[in-house]
């Protein structure tokens, strides 16, 4: 047993009393030798951003034997004495008594030398990038956010629900699906010219889920408040800095909520997450504020301090029309808002988060509740400055006949949605929900430019390495 008495660096850095016989393990970030016969090592074990400074007296027995293996990237185990540090930037340092090397990292080949690497380069070495300051910080923030998401919902009595990953329903055009099949793609069985799915594994066409919403509604109609938090897949060829082919989505679904309740929850949720992460990851966020985006903490404060602006889609179209800005996509009532429009409204018009609601019926899925104007549905999107859409949600249509009618208008086959329609036949209730893209949240919180850099192993078109 080697782990029992080991101390994590985060814990040591928070101590101010001197101690003998401390055991730490971690990876060397830098080594500097002094003329006086000492080596200064910076050790990191991922528990926090800061390194532990270790001073190795060259007279220590184990130094002689290991010196050639002690360099950037090597993994070491050190027993030493924790003492107050006279140096700037740290309160304690470790005076090594024994230093052993678990694994060295040949300096001629180890790719993470001290200089700053581009994020593009680091994506090529996604197996080593967690050892950089930036990726350590991203993953700690990501971890805290996911914990805070559970806390938020659990505190409010929501039930955590795991919806299926393999599914036959496509959530009506939420996104293109990846197909799941065990058919031999080199010789696909066919009847009358089309694929014979009766011979496929599930006996019908299946894919990876694009949203757990429809299944979430089933459980909201029994447990009142549920949320999902799981992987979501979209086979879209969108090579942007905000789209992944595999991402994580949080989808709460609530019985007895209308659109206003839904918007209130989304707003409380985001504000809670920003406060929580500020409280628990301040060191990492200050690092991002310094290294990645100097306006980051200011933007966080804007989210925490302000009510989100709420504007109808129609009003948003007016604002865009009055703007005199040259957009790439035309602004016209009935068109989808593009990211440039969303960013203009949240960044330039209101300079804070904005919720746009009541979208045209034609551009939204069949399940959204119709407004009495005959033109719009009770949908809402939450937009953040610099990012655009982070949440999309709606009140769901709870009336059986209205829903059936909307399916027909949208050329959907009601037979495919029998169980979904049943929710409106038996004990229907007003209900609403939304979906939050988890990586978009991590992106906004950290200020990272590219969504590929806030998930451990990004999947994007033409890339599923690692
Ligand atoms: P967008 O218009 O930005 O592509 P969408 O309207 O297709 O998103 P929804 O179906 O409303 O997205 O999904 C809910 C949320 O999931 C979005 O608000 C966003 O935060 C996130 N999301 C959607 N697609 C992706 C993706 N490809 N990669 C990462 N996050 C995504
Ligand atoms: Mn959306």
Short mmCIF file of C-alpha atoms and ligand atoms in Angstrom, two decimals:
data_model
loop_
_atom_site.label_atom_id
_atom_site.label_comp_id
_atom_site.label_asym_id
_atom_site.label_seq_id
_atom_site.Cartn_x
_atom_site.Cartn_y
_atom_site.Cartn_z
CA UNK A 1 0.00 0.00 0.00
CA UNK A 2 1.58 3.29 -1.08
CA UNK A 3 -1.29 5.74 -1.14
CA UNK A 4 -2.37 5.73 2.48
CA UNK A 5 -0.14 8.44 3.87
CA UNK A 6 0.15 10.46 0.70
CA UNK A 7 -0.90 14.09 0.82
CA UNK A 8 -2.41 16.01 -2.07
CA UNK A 9 -0.71 19.25 -3.01
CA UNK A 10 -3.91 21.28 -2.68
CA UNK A 11 -4.13 20.23 0.95
CA UNK A 12 -0.48 21.02 1.67
CA UNK A 13 -0.66 24.48 0.14
CA UNK A 14 -3.51 25.34 2.47
CA UNK A 15 -1.48 24.47 5.54
CA UNK A 16 0.73 26.81 7.41
CA UNK A 17 2.23 24.60 10.04
CA UNK A 18 5.57 22.92 9.49
CA UNK A 19 5.55 19.14 9.37
CA UNK A 20 8.07 16.34 9.10
CA UNK A 21 7.69 13.22 6.92
CA UNK A 22 5.24 14.35 4.28
CA UNK A 23 4.72 12.07 1.29
CA UNK A 24 3.71 13.61 -2.06
CA UNK A 25 3.51 12.17 -5.56
CA UNK A 26 3.15 13.98 -8.83
CA UNK A 27 4.66 15.09 -12.10
CA UNK A 28 7.59 17.47 -12.40
CA UNK A 29 6.70 20.65 -14.24
CA UNK A 30 10.15 22.26 -14.02
CA UNK A 31 13.59 21.66 -12.60
CA UNK A 32 16.10 24.39 -11.89
CA UNK A 33 19.54 23.73 -10.40
CA UNK A 34 21.40 26.23 -8.24
CA UNK A 35 25.12 26.58 -7.90
CA UNK A 36 24.87 25.99 -4.19
CA UNK A 37 24.14 22.29 -4.70
CA UNK A 38 20.33 22.37 -4.71
CA UNK A 39 17.63 21.53 -7.24
CA UNK A 40 14.29 23.33 -7.22
CA UNK A 41 11.41 21.27 -8.55
CA UNK A 42 7.85 22.33 -9.27
CA UNK A 43 5.52 19.38 -8.71
CA UNK A 44 1.88 19.13 -9.78
CA UNK A 45 -0.59 16.35 -8.99
CA UNK A 46 -3.69 17.89 -10.58
CA UNK A 47 -5.38 18.62 -7.26
CA UNK A 48 -4.99 22.34 -7.89
CA UNK A 49 -3.44 24.81 -10.30
CA UNK A 50 -0.47 25.70 -8.13
CA UNK A 51 2.64 23.57 -7.98
CA UNK A 52 4.43 22.54 -4.84
CA UNK A 53 8.00 23.75 -4.71
CA UNK A 54 10.39 21.01 -3.67
CA UNK A 55 14.00 21.66 -2.73
CA UNK A 56 16.39 18.78 -3.16
CA UNK A 57 19.77 19.00 -1.48
CA UNK A 58 22.24 17.24 -3.75
CA UNK A 59 23.67 15.52 -0.68
CA UNK A 60 20.46 13.54 -0.17
CA UNK A 61 21.28 9.85 -0.87
CA UNK A 62 18.56 9.19 -3.41
CA UNK A 63 19.40 12.30 -5.45
CA UNK A 64 22.71 11.00 -6.73
CA UNK A 65 21.11 7.79 -7.98
CA UNK A 66 18.06 9.50 -9.59
CA UNK A 67 19.36 12.86 -10.76
CA UNK A 68 19.53 11.84 -14.42
CA UNK A 69 15.84 10.92 -14.40
CA UNK A 70 14.57 14.02 -12.66
CA UNK A 71 13.29 16.37 -15.35
CA UNK A 72 10.14 17.95 -16.79
CA UNK A 73 7.41 15.34 -17.16
CA UNK A 74 8.92 12.69 -14.86
CA UNK A 75 6.68 11.22 -12.21
CA UNK A 76 8.12 11.24 -8.72
CA UNK A 77 7.45 10.26 -5.15
CA UNK A 78 8.98 12.45 -2.49
CA UNK A 79 9.21 12.25 1.26
CA UNK A 80 10.22 15.48 2.89
CA UNK A 81 9.77 18.14 5.46
CA UNK A 82 7.13 20.83 4.91
CA UNK A 83 8.52 24.22 5.89
CA UNK A 84 7.53 27.86 5.57
CA UNK A 85 8.76 29.22 2.29
CA UNK A 86 10.77 32.40 2.12
CA UNK A 87 10.04 32.60 -1.61
CA UNK A 88 7.29 34.70 -3.21
CA UNK A 89 4.03 33.09 -4.37
CA UNK A 90 3.91 30.18 -1.95
CA UNK A 91 3.50 29.81 1.78
CA UNK A 92 5.14 26.41 2.14
CA UNK A 93 7.73 24.30 0.36
CA UNK A 94 9.01 20.78 0.75
CA UNK A 95 12.58 19.91 1.65
CA UNK A 96 13.14 16.49 0.13
CA UNK A 97 14.68 13.74 2.20
CA UNK A 98 14.00 10.92 -0.25
CA UNK A 99 13.11 11.26 -3.93
CA UNK A 100 12.19 8.29 -6.10
CA UNK A 101 11.28 8.31 -9.80
CA UNK A 102 8.30 6.24 -10.95
CA UNK A 103 8.58 7.04 -14.61
CA UNK A 104 10.88 9.38 -16.41
CA UNK A 105 10.02 11.43 -19.49
CA UNK A 106 12.86 11.56 -21.97
CA UNK A 107 13.48 15.29 -22.57
CA UNK A 108 14.31 14.69 -26.22
CA UNK A 109 10.89 13.21 -26.86
CA UNK A 110 8.47 14.52 -24.22
CA UNK A 111 6.25 16.98 -26.14
CA UNK A 112 5.29 19.20 -23.20
CA UNK A 113 8.34 21.28 -22.64
CA UNK A 114 8.01 24.56 -20.84
CA UNK A 115 7.07 26.82 -23.72
CA UNK A 116 3.44 27.62 -24.44
CA UNK A 117 1.82 25.30 -26.94
CA UNK A 118 -1.13 26.16 -29.18
CA UNK A 119 -4.46 24.52 -28.40
CA UNK A 120 -4.41 23.04 -31.92
CA UNK A 121 -1.14 21.29 -31.14
CA UNK A 122 -2.43 20.11 -27.78
CA UNK A 123 -5.47 18.51 -29.47
CA UNK A 124 -3.00 16.32 -31.35
CA UNK A 125 -1.67 15.08 -28.02
CA UNK A 126 -4.98 14.83 -26.20
CA UNK A 127 -3.49 12.07 -24.04
CA UNK A 128 -0.88 14.45 -22.60
CA UNK A 129 -2.72 17.77 -22.57
CA UNK A 130 -4.31 17.12 -19.16
CA UNK A 131 -0.83 17.77 -17.74
CA UNK A 132 -0.93 21.42 -18.75
CA UNK A 133 -2.20 24.21 -16.50
CA UNK A 134 -5.06 25.04 -18.84
CA UNK A 135 -6.47 21.54 -19.19
CA UNK A 136 -6.09 20.77 -15.51
CA UNK A 137 -8.07 23.92 -14.76
CA UNK A 138 -10.73 23.18 -17.39
CA UNK A 139 -11.32 19.70 -15.99
CA UNK A 140 -11.53 20.89 -12.39
CA UNK A 141 -14.08 23.52 -13.40
CA UNK A 142 -15.99 20.96 -15.47
CA UNK A 143 -16.03 18.60 -12.51
CA UNK A 144 -17.32 21.27 -10.14
CA UNK A 145 -20.04 22.35 -12.58
CA UNK A 146 -21.32 18.84 -12.97
CA UNK A 147 -21.47 18.43 -9.20
CA UNK A 148 -23.26 21.78 -8.88
CA UNK A 149 -25.81 20.74 -11.51
CA UNK A 150 -26.73 17.72 -9.43
CA UNK A 151 -26.82 19.81 -6.25
CA UNK A 152 -29.12 22.38 -7.82
CA UNK A 153 -31.69 19.82 -8.90
CA UNK A 154 -31.37 17.52 -5.92
CA UNK A 155 -31.94 20.47 -3.55
CA UNK A 156 -35.20 21.12 -5.39
CA UNK A 157 -36.45 17.55 -5.28
CA UNK A 158 -35.80 16.66 -8.92
CA UNK A 159 -35.21 12.99 -9.76
CA UNK A 160 -32.09 12.17 -11.79
CA UNK A 161 -33.20 10.11 -14.77
CA UNK A 162 -31.07 8.09 -17.19
CA UNK A 163 -32.70 8.06 -20.60
CA UNK A 164 -31.59 5.59 -23.29
CA UNK A 165 -28.61 6.22 -25.51
CA UNK A 166 -29.77 3.89 -28.27
CA UNK A 167 -33.20 4.90 -29.45
CA UNK A 168 -35.69 4.66 -32.29
CA UNK A 169 -36.97 8.22 -31.96
CA UNK A 170 -35.18 11.22 -33.37
CA UNK A 171 -36.82 13.93 -31.22
CA UNK A 172 -38.18 15.35 -34.46
CA UNK A 173 -35.28 16.95 -36.13
CA UNK A 174 -33.31 18.08 -33.07
CA UNK A 175 -30.34 16.90 -35.09
CA UNK A 176 -29.06 14.32 -37.55
CA UNK A 177 -28.70 10.91 -35.93
CA UNK A 178 -25.81 8.48 -35.94
CA UNK A 179 -27.16 5.12 -36.97
CA UNK A 180 -26.60 2.06 -34.75
CA UNK A 181 -26.57 -1.22 -36.62
CA UNK A 182 -25.07 -4.69 -36.62
CA UNK A 183 -25.95 -5.28 -40.26
CA UNK A 184 -22.97 -6.04 -42.43
CA UNK A 185 -22.44 -2.74 -44.24
CA UNK A 186 -20.74 -4.53 -47.13
CA UNK A 187 -23.86 -6.50 -47.93
CA UNK A 188 -26.98 -4.92 -46.53
CA UNK A 189 -30.12 -7.08 -46.67
CA UNK A 190 -32.89 -5.48 -48.69
CA UNK A 191 -36.55 -6.00 -49.43
CA UNK A 192 -38.12 -4.20 -52.39
CA UNK A 193 -35.03 -2.04 -52.71
CA UNK A 194 -34.96 -0.74 -49.12
CA UNK A 195 -32.94 -1.89 -46.12
CA UNK A 196 -34.55 -4.80 -44.30
CA UNK A 197 -34.32 -3.57 -40.73
CA UNK A 198 -36.25 -6.57 -39.46
CA UNK A 199 -32.88 -8.34 -39.76
CA UNK A 200 -31.02 -5.66 -37.81
CA UNK A 201 -30.14 -6.13 -34.12
CA UNK A 202 -33.23 -4.41 -32.72
CA UNK A 203 -35.50 -5.37 -35.60
CA UNK A 204 -35.93 -1.73 -36.56
CA UNK A 205 -33.85 1.31 -37.42
CA UNK A 206 -32.02 2.72 -34.40
CA UNK A 207 -29.59 5.52 -33.66
CA UNK A 208 -27.77 7.38 -30.91
CA UNK A 209 -29.98 9.80 -29.00
CA UNK A 210 -30.10 13.47 -29.99
CA UNK A 211 -32.10 14.38 -26.88
CA UNK A 212 -33.66 12.58 -23.92
CA UNK A 213 -36.62 14.94 -23.82
CA UNK A 214 -39.42 12.69 -25.02
CA UNK A 215 -38.47 9.96 -22.54
CA UNK A 216 -37.98 12.66 -19.89
CA UNK A 217 -41.58 13.78 -20.39
CA UNK A 218 -42.76 10.25 -19.67
CA UNK A 219 -41.18 10.33 -16.23
CA UNK A 220 -42.20 13.93 -15.50
CA UNK A 221 -45.78 12.72 -15.97
CA UNK A 222 -45.27 10.49 -12.94
CA UNK A 223 -42.47 11.94 -10.78
CA UNK A 224 -43.27 15.64 -11.44
CA UNK A 225 -39.71 16.94 -11.72
CA UNK A 226 -36.90 15.05 -13.40
CA UNK A 227 -33.57 15.88 -15.03
CA UNK A 228 -31.26 13.98 -17.32
CA UNK A 229 -27.53 14.56 -17.61
CA UNK A 230 -25.94 12.39 -20.21
CA UNK A 231 -24.20 12.02 -23.56
CA UNK A 232 -25.98 13.28 -26.65
CA UNK A 233 -25.01 12.76 -30.27
CA UNK A 234 -25.51 14.79 -33.41
CA UNK A 235 -24.19 13.73 -36.79
CA UNK A 236 -24.16 17.24 -38.19
CA UNK A 237 -21.35 18.45 -40.30
CA UNK A 238 -20.99 21.66 -38.32
CA UNK A 239 -17.36 22.50 -37.90
CA UNK A 240 -17.81 25.43 -35.55
CA UNK A 241 -16.23 26.35 -32.25
CA UNK A 242 -19.57 25.61 -30.50
CA UNK A 243 -20.55 22.22 -31.90
CA UNK A 244 -19.44 18.71 -31.01
CA UNK A 245 -20.68 15.42 -32.46
CA UNK A 246 -20.79 13.97 -28.94
CA UNK A 247 -21.66 16.32 -26.09
CA UNK A 248 -23.33 16.23 -22.69
CA UNK A 249 -26.74 17.66 -22.17
CA UNK A 250 -28.74 18.49 -19.06
CA UNK A 251 -32.49 18.25 -19.61
CA UNK A 252 -34.89 19.04 -16.81
CA UNK A 253 -38.59 18.35 -17.44
CA UNK A 254 -41.23 19.59 -15.04
CA UNK A 255 -44.92 18.85 -14.64
CA UNK A 256 -47.06 21.86 -13.68
CA UNK A 257 -44.70 24.40 -15.26
CA UNK A 258 -45.62 26.88 -17.95
CA UNK A 259 -43.17 28.79 -20.13
CA UNK A 260 -42.65 31.50 -17.54
CA UNK A 261 -41.87 28.94 -14.83
CA UNK A 262 -39.49 27.31 -17.29
CA UNK A 263 -37.65 30.58 -17.97
CA UNK A 264 -37.46 31.34 -14.25
CA UNK A 265 -35.91 27.95 -13.57
CA UNK A 266 -33.38 28.33 -16.40
CA UNK A 267 -32.36 31.72 -15.07
CA UNK A 268 -32.06 30.56 -11.44
CA UNK A 269 -30.12 27.52 -12.64
CA UNK A 270 -27.50 29.50 -14.55
CA UNK A 271 -27.08 32.06 -11.80
CA UNK A 272 -26.65 29.27 -9.24
CA UNK A 273 -23.97 27.58 -11.36
CA UNK A 274 -22.00 30.77 -11.89
CA UNK A 275 -22.05 31.57 -8.18
CA UNK A 276 -21.09 28.06 -7.21
CA UNK A 277 -18.13 27.84 -9.54
CA UNK A 278 -16.90 31.27 -8.48
CA UNK A 279 -16.96 30.14 -4.89
CA UNK A 280 -15.30 26.76 -5.45
CA UNK A 281 -12.94 27.30 -8.38
CA UNK A 282 -11.71 30.85 -7.88
CA UNK A 283 -8.04 30.02 -8.39
CA UNK A 284 -8.75 28.33 -11.73
CA UNK A 285 -11.09 31.11 -12.84
CA UNK A 286 -8.51 33.76 -12.00
CA UNK A 287 -6.08 31.82 -14.14
CA UNK A 288 -8.53 31.90 -17.08
CA UNK A 289 -9.18 35.56 -16.49
CA UNK A 290 -5.47 36.23 -16.76
CA UNK A 291 -4.48 33.82 -19.52
CA UNK A 292 -7.52 33.30 -21.73
CA UNK A 293 -9.98 36.17 -21.47
CA UNK A 294 -9.41 39.32 -19.44
CA UNK A 295 -13.13 40.10 -19.30
CA UNK A 296 -14.11 36.69 -17.96
CA UNK A 297 -14.76 37.49 -14.31
CA UNK A 298 -16.53 40.69 -15.28
CA UNK A 299 -18.84 38.68 -17.54
CA UNK A 300 -19.53 36.22 -14.73
CA UNK A 301 -20.52 39.07 -12.47
CA UNK A 302 -22.92 40.35 -15.13
CA UNK A 303 -24.70 36.98 -15.13
CA UNK A 304 -24.84 36.87 -11.34
CA UNK A 305 -25.95 40.47 -10.78
CA UNK A 306 -28.54 41.00 -13.50
CA UNK A 307 -32.02 39.82 -14.29
CA UNK A 308 -31.91 38.25 -17.74
CA UNK A 309 -33.62 40.39 -20.37
CA UNK A 310 -36.71 38.70 -21.82
CA UNK A 311 -37.80 39.61 -25.34
CA UNK A 312 -40.21 37.95 -27.71
CA UNK A 313 -38.93 36.64 -31.02
CA UNK A 314 -41.00 39.29 -32.82
CA UNK A 315 -39.40 42.05 -30.76
CA UNK A 316 -35.96 40.55 -31.44
CA UNK A 317 -36.64 40.69 -35.18
CA UNK A 318 -37.57 44.36 -34.80
CA UNK A 319 -34.39 45.11 -32.87
CA UNK A 320 -32.30 43.37 -35.51
CA UNK A 321 -34.11 45.25 -38.26
CA UNK A 322 -33.37 48.60 -36.62
CA UNK A 323 -29.71 47.78 -36.11
CA UNK A 324 -28.10 48.99 -39.36
CA UNK A 325 -25.70 46.11 -39.03
CA UNK A 326 -24.72 44.04 -42.05
CA UNK A 327 -25.57 40.45 -41.14
CA UNK A 328 -24.62 37.49 -43.28
CA UNK A 329 -28.07 35.96 -42.86
CA UNK A 330 -31.14 38.04 -43.61
CA UNK A 331 -33.41 39.15 -40.81
CA UNK A 332 -37.02 38.37 -41.55
CA UNK A 333 -39.93 37.28 -39.38
CA UNK A 334 -40.13 33.50 -39.77
CA UNK A 335 -36.42 32.83 -40.22
CA UNK A 336 -34.32 31.13 -37.62
CA UNK A 337 -32.04 33.41 -35.62
CA UNK A 338 -28.41 32.77 -36.49
CA UNK A 339 -25.57 32.95 -34.05
CA UNK A 340 -24.57 36.42 -35.33
CA UNK A 341 -28.10 37.66 -34.51
CA UNK A 342 -28.12 36.04 -31.10
CA UNK A 343 -24.76 37.52 -30.23
CA UNK A 344 -25.76 40.98 -31.43
CA UNK A 345 -28.82 40.97 -29.19
CA UNK A 346 -27.10 39.74 -26.03
CA UNK A 347 -23.73 41.42 -26.55
CA UNK A 348 -24.59 44.73 -28.11
CA UNK A 349 -28.23 45.52 -27.42
CA UNK A 350 -28.55 44.34 -23.83
CA UNK A 351 -24.98 43.48 -22.80
CA UNK A 352 -26.23 40.66 -20.60
CA UNK A 353 -28.00 37.30 -20.88
CA UNK A 354 -31.22 37.41 -22.88
CA UNK A 355 -34.12 34.99 -23.14
CA UNK A 356 -35.98 35.03 -26.44
CA UNK A 357 -39.42 33.44 -26.38
CA UNK A 358 -42.50 32.81 -28.56
CA UNK A 359 -40.87 31.62 -31.78
CA UNK A 360 -42.67 31.09 -35.11
CA UNK A 361 -44.43 27.76 -35.18
CA UNK A 362 -42.89 26.71 -38.55
CA UNK A 363 -39.31 26.67 -37.31
CA UNK A 364 -39.99 24.72 -34.11
CA UNK A 365 -40.83 21.07 -33.43
CA UNK A 366 -44.36 19.69 -33.18
CA UNK A 367 -44.35 19.20 -29.42
CA UNK A 368 -44.09 22.87 -28.46
CA UNK A 369 -47.29 24.41 -27.13
CA UNK A 370 -49.13 26.65 -29.56
CA UNK A 371 -49.92 30.23 -28.59
CA UNK A 372 -53.40 31.60 -29.25
CA UNK A 373 -52.10 33.95 -31.99
CA UNK A 374 -51.98 30.95 -34.35
CA UNK A 375 -48.43 31.85 -35.41
CA UNK A 376 -46.07 31.25 -32.52
CA UNK A 377 -45.21 28.54 -30.00
CA UNK A 378 -44.04 28.71 -26.40
CA UNK A 379 -40.36 28.16 -27.03
CA UNK A 380 -37.46 29.94 -25.39
CA UNK A 381 -33.73 30.19 -25.92
CA UNK A 382 -31.26 31.58 -23.39
CA UNK A 383 -28.46 33.54 -25.06
CA UNK A 384 -25.20 34.53 -23.42
CA UNK A 385 -22.93 37.32 -24.61
CA UNK A 386 -19.93 35.98 -26.60
CA UNK A 387 -21.44 32.50 -26.84
CA UNK A 388 -24.96 32.69 -28.17
CA UNK A 389 -27.42 29.91 -27.40
CA UNK A 390 -26.73 27.91 -24.26
CA UNK A 391 -30.25 26.70 -23.43
CA UNK A 392 -33.21 25.81 -25.61
CA UNK A 393 -36.57 24.89 -24.12
CA UNK A 394 -40.33 25.10 -24.33
CA UNK A 395 -43.68 24.45 -22.76
CA UNK A 396 -44.97 21.21 -24.28
CA UNK A 397 -48.35 20.80 -25.95
CA UNK A 398 -50.51 18.86 -23.49
CA UNK A 399 -53.71 18.73 -25.55
CA UNK A 400 -54.13 15.46 -27.44
CA UNK A 401 -56.01 16.85 -30.45
CA UNK A 402 -53.84 19.91 -30.88
CA UNK A 403 -50.73 17.76 -30.72
CA UNK A 404 -52.11 15.24 -33.21
CA UNK A 405 -52.99 18.04 -35.57
CA UNK A 406 -49.52 19.56 -35.36
CA UNK A 407 -47.96 16.18 -36.14
CA UNK A 408 -50.08 15.91 -39.27
CA UNK A 409 -49.11 19.42 -40.39
CA UNK A 410 -45.47 18.45 -39.97
CA UNK A 411 -45.95 15.19 -41.90
CA UNK A 412 -45.15 12.95 -38.95
CA UNK A 413 -46.75 9.57 -38.58
CA UNK A 414 -48.75 9.45 -35.31
CA UNK A 415 -48.22 5.68 -35.18
CA UNK A 416 -44.54 6.33 -34.52
CA UNK A 417 -45.42 8.41 -31.44
CA UNK A 418 -48.15 6.31 -29.88
CA UNK A 419 -46.60 6.20 -26.43
CA UNK A 420 -45.88 9.94 -26.55
CA UNK A 421 -49.47 10.69 -27.50
CA UNK A 422 -50.65 8.40 -24.69
CA UNK A 423 -49.22 10.88 -22.19
CA UNK A 424 -51.93 13.26 -23.47
CA UNK A 425 -54.64 10.59 -23.37
CA UNK A 426 -54.04 9.55 -19.78
CA UNK A 427 -53.68 12.14 -17.06
CA UNK A 428 -52.16 14.88 -19.19
CA UNK A 429 -50.73 17.93 -17.42
CA UNK A 430 -49.19 21.23 -18.40
CA UNK A 431 -45.43 20.76 -18.46
CA UNK A 432 -42.21 22.30 -19.71
CA UNK A 433 -38.49 21.69 -19.89
CA UNK A 434 -35.22 22.75 -21.44
CA UNK A 435 -31.85 21.48 -22.59
CA UNK A 436 -28.52 22.95 -21.55
CA UNK A 437 -25.41 22.06 -23.51
CA UNK A 438 -22.91 21.21 -20.80
CA UNK A 439 -19.80 21.98 -22.87
CA UNK A 440 -21.23 25.36 -23.88
CA UNK A 441 -21.56 26.08 -20.17
CA UNK A 442 -17.96 25.05 -19.49
CA UNK A 443 -16.91 27.16 -22.46
CA UNK A 444 -18.60 30.26 -21.14
CA UNK A 445 -17.39 29.72 -17.58
CA UNK A 446 -13.76 29.23 -18.59
CA UNK A 447 -13.66 31.60 -21.55
CA UNK A 448 -12.14 28.88 -23.73
CA UNK A 449 -12.62 29.79 -27.39
CA UNK A 450 -13.13 26.33 -28.78
CA UNK A 451 -15.58 23.74 -27.50
CA UNK A 452 -13.06 21.02 -28.44
CA UNK A 453 -10.95 22.21 -25.53
CA UNK A 454 -13.52 21.79 -22.76
CA UNK A 455 -14.22 18.06 -23.16
CA UNK A 456 -11.57 15.40 -22.47
CA UNK A 457 -11.70 13.77 -25.90
CA UNK A 458 -13.63 15.77 -28.49
CA UNK A 459 -15.56 14.07 -31.28
CA UNK A 460 -16.07 16.23 -34.36
CA UNK A 461 -16.48 15.48 -38.07
CA UNK A 462 -13.48 13.41 -39.23
CA UNK A 463 -12.11 13.10 -35.73
CA UNK A 464 -12.72 10.37 -33.15
CA UNK A 465 -9.12 9.72 -32.15
CA UNK A 466 -8.15 8.73 -28.62
P1 LIG B 1 -27.59 25.35 -32.15
O1 LIG B 1 -28.67 26.13 -32.84
O2 LIG B 1 -26.68 26.20 -31.33
O3 LIG B 1 -26.88 24.39 -33.05
P2 LIG B 1 -29.73 23.67 -31.31
O4 LIG B 1 -30.83 24.67 -31.34
O5 LIG B 1 -29.60 22.68 -32.40
O6 LIG B 1 -28.33 24.41 -31.09
P3 LIG B 1 -31.00 22.25 -29.15
O7 LIG B 1 -31.56 21.14 -29.93
O8 LIG B 1 -31.91 23.33 -28.69
O9 LIG B 1 -29.75 22.88 -29.93
O10 LIG B 1 -30.16 21.64 -27.91
C1 LIG B 1 -30.16 22.20 -26.60
C2 LIG B 1 -28.79 22.72 -26.21
O11 LIG B 1 -27.76 21.77 -26.46
C3 LIG B 1 -28.34 23.93 -26.99
O12 LIG B 1 -28.89 25.10 -26.44
C4 LIG B 1 -26.85 23.89 -26.85
O13 LIG B 1 -26.43 24.42 -25.61
C5 LIG B 1 -26.55 22.41 -26.83
N1 LIG B 1 -26.09 21.88 -28.11
C6 LIG B 1 -26.84 21.63 -29.21
N2 LIG B 1 -26.11 21.11 -30.21
C7 LIG B 1 -24.84 21.01 -29.74
C8 LIG B 1 -23.62 20.52 -30.28
N3 LIG B 1 -23.56 20.01 -31.51
N4 LIG B 1 -22.51 20.55 -29.50
C9 LIG B 1 -22.58 21.05 -28.24
N5 LIG B 1 -23.70 21.53 -27.67
C10 LIG B 1 -24.83 21.51 -28.40
MN1 LIG B 2 -32.05 25.31 -29.70
#
